Every structure is written in structure tokens, then in C-alpha cells.
mmCIF file of C-alpha atoms in Angstrom:
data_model
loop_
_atom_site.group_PDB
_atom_site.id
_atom_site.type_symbol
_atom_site.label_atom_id
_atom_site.label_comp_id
_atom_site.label_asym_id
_atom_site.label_seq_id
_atom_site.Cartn_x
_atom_site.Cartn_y
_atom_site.Cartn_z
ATOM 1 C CA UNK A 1 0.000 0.000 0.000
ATOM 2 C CA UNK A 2 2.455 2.285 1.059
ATOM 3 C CA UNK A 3 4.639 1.551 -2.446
ATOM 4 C CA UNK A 4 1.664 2.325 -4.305
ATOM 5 C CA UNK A 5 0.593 5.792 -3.066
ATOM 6 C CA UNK A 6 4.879 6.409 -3.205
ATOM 7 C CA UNK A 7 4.138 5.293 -6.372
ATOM 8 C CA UNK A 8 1.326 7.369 -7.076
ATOM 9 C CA UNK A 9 2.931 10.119 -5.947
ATOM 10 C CA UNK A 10 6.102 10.053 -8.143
ATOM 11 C CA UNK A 11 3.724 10.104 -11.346
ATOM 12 C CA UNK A 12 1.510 13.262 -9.732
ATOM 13 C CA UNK A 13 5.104 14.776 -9.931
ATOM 14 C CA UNK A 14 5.867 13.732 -13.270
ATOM 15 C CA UNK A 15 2.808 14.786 -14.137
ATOM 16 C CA UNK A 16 3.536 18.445 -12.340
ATOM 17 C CA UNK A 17 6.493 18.775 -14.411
ATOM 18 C CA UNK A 18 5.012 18.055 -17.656
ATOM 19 C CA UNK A 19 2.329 20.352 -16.808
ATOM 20 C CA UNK A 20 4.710 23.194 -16.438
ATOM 21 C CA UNK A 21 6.081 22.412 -19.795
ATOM 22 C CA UNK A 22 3.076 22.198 -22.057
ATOM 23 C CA UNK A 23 1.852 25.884 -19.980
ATOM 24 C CA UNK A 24 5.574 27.017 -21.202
ATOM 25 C CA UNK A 25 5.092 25.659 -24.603
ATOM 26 C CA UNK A 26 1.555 27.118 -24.873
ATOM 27 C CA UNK A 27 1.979 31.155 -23.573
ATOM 28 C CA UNK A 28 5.673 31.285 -25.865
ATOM 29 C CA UNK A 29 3.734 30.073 -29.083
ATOM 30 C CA UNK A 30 1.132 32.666 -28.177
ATOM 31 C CA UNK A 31 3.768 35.294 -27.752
ATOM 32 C CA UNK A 32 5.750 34.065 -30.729
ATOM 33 C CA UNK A 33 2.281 34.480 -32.833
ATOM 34 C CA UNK A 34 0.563 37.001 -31.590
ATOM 35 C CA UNK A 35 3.084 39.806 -30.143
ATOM 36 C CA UNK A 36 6.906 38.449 -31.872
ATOM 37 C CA UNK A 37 4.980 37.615 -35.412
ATOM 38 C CA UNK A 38 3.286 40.822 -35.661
ATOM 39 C CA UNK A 39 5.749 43.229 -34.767
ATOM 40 C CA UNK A 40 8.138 41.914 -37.326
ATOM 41 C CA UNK A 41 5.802 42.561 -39.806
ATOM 42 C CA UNK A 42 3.836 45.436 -39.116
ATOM 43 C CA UNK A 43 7.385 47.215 -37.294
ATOM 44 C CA UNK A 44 9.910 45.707 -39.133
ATOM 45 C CA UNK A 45 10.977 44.673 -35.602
ATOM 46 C CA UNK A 46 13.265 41.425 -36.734
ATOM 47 C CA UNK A 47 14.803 41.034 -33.025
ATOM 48 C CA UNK A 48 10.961 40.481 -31.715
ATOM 49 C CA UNK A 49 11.382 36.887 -33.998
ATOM 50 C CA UNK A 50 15.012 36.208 -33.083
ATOM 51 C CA UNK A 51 14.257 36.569 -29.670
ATOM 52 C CA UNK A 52 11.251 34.792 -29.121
ATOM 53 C CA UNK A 53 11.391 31.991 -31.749
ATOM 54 C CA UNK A 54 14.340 30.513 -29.806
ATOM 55 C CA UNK A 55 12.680 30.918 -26.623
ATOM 56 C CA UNK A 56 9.754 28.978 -28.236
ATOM 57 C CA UNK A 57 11.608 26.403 -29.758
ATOM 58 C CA UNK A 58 13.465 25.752 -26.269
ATOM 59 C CA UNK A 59 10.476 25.538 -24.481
ATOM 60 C CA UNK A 60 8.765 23.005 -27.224
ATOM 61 C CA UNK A 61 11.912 20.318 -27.228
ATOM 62 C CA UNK A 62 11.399 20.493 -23.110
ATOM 63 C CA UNK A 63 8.132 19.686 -23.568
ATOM 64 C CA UNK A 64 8.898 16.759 -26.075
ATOM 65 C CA UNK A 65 11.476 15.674 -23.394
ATOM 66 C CA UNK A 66 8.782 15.820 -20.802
ATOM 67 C CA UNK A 67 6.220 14.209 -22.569
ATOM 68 C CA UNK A 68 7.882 10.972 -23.700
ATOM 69 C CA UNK A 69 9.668 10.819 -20.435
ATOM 70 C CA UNK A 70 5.716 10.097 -18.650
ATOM 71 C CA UNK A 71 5.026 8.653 -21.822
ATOM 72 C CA UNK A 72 7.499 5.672 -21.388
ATOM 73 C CA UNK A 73 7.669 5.972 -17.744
ATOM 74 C CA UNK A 74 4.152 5.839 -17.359
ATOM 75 C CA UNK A 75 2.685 3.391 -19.769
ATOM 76 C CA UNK A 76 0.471 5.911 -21.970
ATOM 77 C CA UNK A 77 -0.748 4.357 -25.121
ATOM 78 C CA UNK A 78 1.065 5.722 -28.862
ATOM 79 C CA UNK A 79 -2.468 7.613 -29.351
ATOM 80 C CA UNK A 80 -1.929 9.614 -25.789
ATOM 81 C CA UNK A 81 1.017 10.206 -26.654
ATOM 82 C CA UNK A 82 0.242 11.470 -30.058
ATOM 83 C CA UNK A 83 -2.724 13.812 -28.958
ATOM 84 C CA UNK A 84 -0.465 15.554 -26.785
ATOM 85 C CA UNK A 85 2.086 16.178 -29.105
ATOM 86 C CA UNK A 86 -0.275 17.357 -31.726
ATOM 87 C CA UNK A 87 -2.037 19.765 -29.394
ATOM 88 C CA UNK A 88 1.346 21.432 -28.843
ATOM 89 C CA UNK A 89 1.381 22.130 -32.342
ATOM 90 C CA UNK A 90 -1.616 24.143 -31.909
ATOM 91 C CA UNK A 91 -2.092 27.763 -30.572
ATOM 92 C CA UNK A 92 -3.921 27.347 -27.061
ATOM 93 C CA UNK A 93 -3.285 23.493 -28.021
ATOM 94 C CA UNK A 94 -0.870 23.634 -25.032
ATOM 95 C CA UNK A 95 -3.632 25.174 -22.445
ATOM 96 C CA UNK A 96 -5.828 21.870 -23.178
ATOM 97 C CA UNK A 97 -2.788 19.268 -22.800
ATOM 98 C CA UNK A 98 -2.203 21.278 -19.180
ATOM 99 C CA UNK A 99 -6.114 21.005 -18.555
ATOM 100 C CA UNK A 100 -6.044 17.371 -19.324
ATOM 101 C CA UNK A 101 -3.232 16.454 -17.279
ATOM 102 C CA UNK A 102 -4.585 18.359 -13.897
ATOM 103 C CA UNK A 103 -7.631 16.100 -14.128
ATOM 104 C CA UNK A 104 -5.548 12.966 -14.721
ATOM 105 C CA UNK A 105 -3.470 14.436 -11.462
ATOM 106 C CA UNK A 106 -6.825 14.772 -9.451
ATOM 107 C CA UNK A 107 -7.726 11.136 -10.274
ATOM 108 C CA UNK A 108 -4.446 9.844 -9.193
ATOM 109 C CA UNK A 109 -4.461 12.182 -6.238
ATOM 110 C CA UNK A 110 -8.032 10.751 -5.029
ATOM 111 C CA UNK A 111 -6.683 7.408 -5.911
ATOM 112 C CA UNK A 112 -3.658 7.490 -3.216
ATOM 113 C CA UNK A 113 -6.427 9.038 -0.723
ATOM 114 C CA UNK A 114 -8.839 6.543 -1.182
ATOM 115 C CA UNK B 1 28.598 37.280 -25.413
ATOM 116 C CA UNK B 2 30.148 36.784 -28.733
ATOM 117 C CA UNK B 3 29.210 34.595 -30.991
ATOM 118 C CA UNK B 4 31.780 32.088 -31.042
ATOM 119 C CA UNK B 5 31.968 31.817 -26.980
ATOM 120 C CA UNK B 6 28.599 30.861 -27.498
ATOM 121 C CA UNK B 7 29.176 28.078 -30.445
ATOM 122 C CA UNK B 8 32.067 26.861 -27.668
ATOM 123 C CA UNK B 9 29.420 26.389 -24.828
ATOM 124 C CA UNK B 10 27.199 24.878 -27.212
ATOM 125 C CA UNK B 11 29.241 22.290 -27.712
ATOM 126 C CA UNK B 12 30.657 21.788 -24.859
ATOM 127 C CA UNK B 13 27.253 21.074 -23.440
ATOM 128 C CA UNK B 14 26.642 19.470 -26.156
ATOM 129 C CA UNK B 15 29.547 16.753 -25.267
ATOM 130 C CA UNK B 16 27.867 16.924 -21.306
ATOM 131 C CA UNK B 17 24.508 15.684 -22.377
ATOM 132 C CA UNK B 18 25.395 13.067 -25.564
ATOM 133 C CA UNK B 19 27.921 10.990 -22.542
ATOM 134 C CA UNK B 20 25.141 11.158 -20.129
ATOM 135 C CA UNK B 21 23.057 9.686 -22.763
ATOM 136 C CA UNK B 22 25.674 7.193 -23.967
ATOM 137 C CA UNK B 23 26.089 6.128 -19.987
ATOM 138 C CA UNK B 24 22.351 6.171 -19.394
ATOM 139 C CA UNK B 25 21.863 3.678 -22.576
ATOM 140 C CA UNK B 26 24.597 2.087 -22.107
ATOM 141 C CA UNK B 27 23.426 1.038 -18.597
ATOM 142 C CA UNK B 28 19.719 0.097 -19.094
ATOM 143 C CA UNK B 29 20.745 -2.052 -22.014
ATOM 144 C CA UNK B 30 22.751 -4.254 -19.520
ATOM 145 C CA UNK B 31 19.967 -4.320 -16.837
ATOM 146 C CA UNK B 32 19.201 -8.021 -16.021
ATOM 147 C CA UNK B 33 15.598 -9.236 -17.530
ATOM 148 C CA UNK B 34 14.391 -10.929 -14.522
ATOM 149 C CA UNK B 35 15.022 -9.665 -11.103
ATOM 150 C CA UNK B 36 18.042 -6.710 -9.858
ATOM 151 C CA UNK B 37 21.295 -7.521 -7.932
ATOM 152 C CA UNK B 38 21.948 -5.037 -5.369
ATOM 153 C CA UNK B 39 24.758 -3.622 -7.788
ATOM 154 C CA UNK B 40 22.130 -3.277 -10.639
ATOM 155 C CA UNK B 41 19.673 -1.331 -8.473
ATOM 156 C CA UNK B 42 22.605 0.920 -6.955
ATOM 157 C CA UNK B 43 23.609 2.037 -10.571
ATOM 158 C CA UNK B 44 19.796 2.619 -12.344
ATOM 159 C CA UNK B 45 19.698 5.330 -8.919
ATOM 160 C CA UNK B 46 22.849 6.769 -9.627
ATOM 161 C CA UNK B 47 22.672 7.232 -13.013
ATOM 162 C CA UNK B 48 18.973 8.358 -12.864
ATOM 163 C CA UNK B 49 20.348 11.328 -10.462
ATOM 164 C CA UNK B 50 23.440 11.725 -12.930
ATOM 165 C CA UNK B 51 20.339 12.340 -15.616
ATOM 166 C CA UNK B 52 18.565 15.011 -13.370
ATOM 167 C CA UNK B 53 21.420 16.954 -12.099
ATOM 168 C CA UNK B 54 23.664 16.863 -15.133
ATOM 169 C CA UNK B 55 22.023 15.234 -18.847
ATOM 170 C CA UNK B 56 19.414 16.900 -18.430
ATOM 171 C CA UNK B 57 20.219 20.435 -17.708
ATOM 172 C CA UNK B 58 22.934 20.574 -19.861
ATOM 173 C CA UNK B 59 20.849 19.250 -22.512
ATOM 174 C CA UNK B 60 18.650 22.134 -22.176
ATOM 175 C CA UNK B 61 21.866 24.408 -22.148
ATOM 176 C CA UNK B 62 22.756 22.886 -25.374
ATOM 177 C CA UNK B 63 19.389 23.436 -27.065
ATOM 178 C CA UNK B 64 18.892 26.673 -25.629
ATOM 179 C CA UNK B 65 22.763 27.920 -26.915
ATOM 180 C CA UNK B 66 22.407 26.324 -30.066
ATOM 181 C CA UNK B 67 19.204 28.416 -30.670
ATOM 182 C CA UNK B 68 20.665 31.172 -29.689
ATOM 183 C CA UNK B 69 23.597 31.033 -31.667
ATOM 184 C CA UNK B 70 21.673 30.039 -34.835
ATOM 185 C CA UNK B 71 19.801 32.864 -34.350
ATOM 186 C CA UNK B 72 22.854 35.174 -33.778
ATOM 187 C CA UNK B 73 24.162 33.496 -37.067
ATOM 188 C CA UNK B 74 21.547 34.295 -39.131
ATOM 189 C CA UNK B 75 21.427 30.870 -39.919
ATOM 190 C CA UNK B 76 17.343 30.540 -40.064
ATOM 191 C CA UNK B 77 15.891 28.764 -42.290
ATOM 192 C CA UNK B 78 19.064 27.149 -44.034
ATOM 193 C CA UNK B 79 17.722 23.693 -44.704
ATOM 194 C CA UNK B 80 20.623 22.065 -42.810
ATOM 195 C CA UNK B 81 19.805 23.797 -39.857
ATOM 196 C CA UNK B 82 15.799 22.643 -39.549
ATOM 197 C CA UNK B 83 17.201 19.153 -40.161
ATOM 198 C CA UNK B 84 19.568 19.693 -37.637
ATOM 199 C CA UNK B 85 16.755 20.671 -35.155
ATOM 200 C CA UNK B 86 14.526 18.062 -36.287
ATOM 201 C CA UNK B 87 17.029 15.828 -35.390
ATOM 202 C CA UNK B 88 17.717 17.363 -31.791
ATOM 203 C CA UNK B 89 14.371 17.209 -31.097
ATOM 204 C CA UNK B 90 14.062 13.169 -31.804
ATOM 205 C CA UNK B 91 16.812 13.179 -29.487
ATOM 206 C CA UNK B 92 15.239 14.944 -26.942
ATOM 207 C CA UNK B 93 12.523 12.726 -27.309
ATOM 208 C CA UNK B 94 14.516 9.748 -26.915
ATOM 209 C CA UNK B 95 16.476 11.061 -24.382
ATOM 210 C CA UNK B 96 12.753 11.026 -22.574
ATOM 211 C CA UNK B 97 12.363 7.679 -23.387
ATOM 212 C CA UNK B 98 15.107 6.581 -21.706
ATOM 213 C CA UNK B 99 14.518 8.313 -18.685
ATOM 214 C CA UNK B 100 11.368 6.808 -18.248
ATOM 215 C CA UNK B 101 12.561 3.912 -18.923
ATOM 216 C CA UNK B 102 15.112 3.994 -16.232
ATOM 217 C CA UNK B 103 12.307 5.413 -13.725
ATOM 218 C CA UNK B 104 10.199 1.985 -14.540
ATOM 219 C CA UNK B 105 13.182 -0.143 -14.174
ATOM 220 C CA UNK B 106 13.819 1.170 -10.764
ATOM 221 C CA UNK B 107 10.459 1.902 -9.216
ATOM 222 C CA UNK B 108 9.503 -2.325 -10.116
ATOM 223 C CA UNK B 109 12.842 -4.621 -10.031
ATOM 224 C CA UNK B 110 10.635 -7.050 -12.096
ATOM 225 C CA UNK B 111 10.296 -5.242 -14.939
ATOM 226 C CA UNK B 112 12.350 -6.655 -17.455
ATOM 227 C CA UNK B 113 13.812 -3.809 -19.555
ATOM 228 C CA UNK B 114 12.581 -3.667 -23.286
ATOM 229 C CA UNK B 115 14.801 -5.962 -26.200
ATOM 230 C CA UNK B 116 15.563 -2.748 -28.130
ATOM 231 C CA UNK B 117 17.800 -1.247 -25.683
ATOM 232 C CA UNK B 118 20.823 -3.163 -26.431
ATOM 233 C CA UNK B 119 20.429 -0.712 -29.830
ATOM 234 C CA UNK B 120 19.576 2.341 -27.972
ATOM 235 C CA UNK B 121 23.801 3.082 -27.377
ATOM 236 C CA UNK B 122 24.103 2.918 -31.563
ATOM 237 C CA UNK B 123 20.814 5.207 -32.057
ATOM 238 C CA UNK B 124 22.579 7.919 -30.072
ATOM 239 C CA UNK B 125 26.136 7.308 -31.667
ATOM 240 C CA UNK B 126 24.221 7.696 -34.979
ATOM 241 C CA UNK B 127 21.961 10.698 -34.298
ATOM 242 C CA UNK B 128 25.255 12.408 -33.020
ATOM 243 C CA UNK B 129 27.037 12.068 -35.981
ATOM 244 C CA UNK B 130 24.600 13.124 -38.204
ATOM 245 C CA UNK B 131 24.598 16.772 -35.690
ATOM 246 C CA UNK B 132 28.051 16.895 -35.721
ATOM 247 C CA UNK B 133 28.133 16.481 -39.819
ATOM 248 C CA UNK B 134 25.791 19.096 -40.284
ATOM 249 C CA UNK B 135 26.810 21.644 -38.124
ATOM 250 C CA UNK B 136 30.734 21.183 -39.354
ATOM 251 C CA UNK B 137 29.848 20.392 -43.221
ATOM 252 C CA UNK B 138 26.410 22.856 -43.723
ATOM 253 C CA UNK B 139 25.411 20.736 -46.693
ATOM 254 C CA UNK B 140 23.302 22.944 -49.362
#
């Protein structure tokens, strides 16, 4: 009993981390889009791009490293898997990855409780 | 910070996070299939906090520098360069893999470890020569 809610816990944590990273991935595309994209072309403001497309593209390949890391640690299925990395693809994609992940953390919290 | 300092941090996180890769595949590949000595066990803990406090933040110093640096370069969108990220990414990916991998093998000692590890070593020598050739040769 006690391995399992250790166990239960080490995943909520995974799962905490990997939550932080798609909520990275998700508010730099949005800047990269919406405020670095924009500026470029309606300014001419070039740095806007070279400093947040990096930015972006650092926090995406943390999130990829995050994601298959409770991907393979956890079991998830290639279609999981595959959602989540689609999602990230997507503007506010990111936001619903984070949203699906705190519920699948609430499960496994009332899980170890009960 | 001048451009080549950066390209020589790059790099030399670059070496940092491809030998803590190398170790970490190295290692799961010769985990026993049934069972864990004592040894065994000791090592997957070791080299899973070797990951955390060293692999893996240098691997996001070397992806964060080597955007950076690209950037400074003015190397976007030279065709070697997106290939060169694609390929960093699959690393990072498998580099994720492996991690949880080695978080499985040591939170149930029963778990045999999967048949495909005893490649995983070779996938990473490969993937890092194909960096290292394009960022030295710069094809196209």
C-alpha cells in the first residue's frame, strides 16, 4: 500500500512537471504568434522573432522531453502520446494538454487518498 | 557574449549531455531481464540522479545555446539547420524515453527492460554524428 501511493505520488510529480512544460510551450507560441509575429511585420521589428522563436523552440523540445519521459515511464498508449504532441502544435493546443493532465493528477491524487 | 563563446558552450554542453546519454543507454541495455542484484539497483539510482542533475540540464543548455547562436548566425531557415533541429528534437525525445525507462526499471525490479535497448547506445552514436556532420559540413 504504502509503495503504491509512493508510487502514485512520483507520477503526480511527473505529471507536475510536464504540466509546467506544455503551460511554457503554450503562452511562448502565443507570444511568438501574436506579439513576436506581428511586430516583425507590421514594425519591421526582426529582433521580436530572433528573440522569441528561440525561446519557443526551447520551451517546445522540453516539452517533447517531458512528454515521452511520462510517456514511457508511465505506460500511456502511442495515441496519448500522439494527442499531446499534436495539441502542442496548436495555438492554445498547449492550455488543453495542461487542462487534461490536472484532471488525470486529481484522479491519481483521489486514488492514493482513497 | 560573442558569438563564437557561445558556439564553444554549445558544444561543450553538447559533449555533457550526448555521454550522459551514452552512460544512461549504455546502462539500461545491460539491466538483467528478470530480477536486480543489489549492484544493478545501486547504478539505475545513480545514473537516474546523474540524468537530473547533469544530462538533463545541460541538454537544455545545449538546445537553448544552439538556438541562440543560430539565431545570432543568421542561420534561419538554411535547410541544414531545420534538419539539424529536427534531429535534436528526436533526441530529446529519446532522451525522454530513456529516462522513463530507467524510472520503470527502478520503481519495479521485475520489470524486465525492453529488447531494443541493447540498440539504444548505436541510435545515439548515430543521431550524433549526423549533428556533428551538419553543423561542421552545412550541406546545401
Amino acid at each position: 500500500m504504502a509503495t503504491e501511493t509512493t508510487a502514485l505520488a512520483t507520477e503526480i510529480a511527473e505529471l507536475d512537471r510536464l504540466r509546467w512544460a506544455s503551460w511554457a510551450e503554450a503562452t511562448t507560441l502565443l507570444a511568438l504568434l501574436f506579439v513576436a509575429v506581428p511586430l516583425r511585420h507590421i514594425y519591421g521589428l526582426r529582433e521580436a522573432t530572433q528573440v522569441a522563436g528561440p525561446i519557443h523552440g526551447l520551451a517546445f523540445l522540453l516539452f517533447v522531453l517531458a512528454l515521452t519521459r511520462a510517456a514511457s515511464g508511465y505506460g500511456w498508449t502511442g495515441g496519448e502520446t500522439l494527442r499531446a504532441l499534436i495539441a502542442a502544435f496548436l495555438p492554445f493546443g498547449g492550455f488543453v494538454n495542461e487542462r487534461r493532465l490536472r484532471r488525470r493528477q486529481a484522479e491519481l491524487a483521489a486514488k492514493a487518498k482513497g | 557574449m560573442s558569438y563564437l563563446l557561445l558556439k564553444a558552450l554549445h558544444v561543450g554542453a553538447d559533449f555533457i549531455w550526448i555521454s550522459g546519454l551514452l552512460a544512461l543507454a549504455l546502462t539500461l541495455a545491460q539491466v538483467s531481464p528478470t530480477g536486480r542484484t543489489p549492484a544493478e539497483a545501486r547504478l539505475l539510482i545513480a545514473m537516474r540522479r546523474w540524468d537530473g542533475l547533469v544530462t538533463t540540464p545541460a541538454m537544455a543548455l545545449a538546445l537553448a545555446l544552439g538556438l541562440t547562436a543560430a539565431s545570432m548566425g543568421g542561420w534561419f531557415p538554411a535547410a541544414w539547420l531545420l534538419i539539424k533541429i529536427a534531429l535534436a528534437t528526436a533526441l530529446a525525445a529519446f532522451h525522454g524515453v530513456l529516462s522513463g525507462i530507467a524510472g520503470r526499471l527502478e520503481a519495479d525490479a521485475n520489470r524486465a527492460p525492453p529488447r531494443w535497448l541493447g540498440y539504444a547506445g548505436v541510435i545515439v552514436i548515430a543521431v550524433m554524428l549526423a549533428l556533428v556532420a551538419l553543423a561542421v559540413l552545412k550541406p546545401g
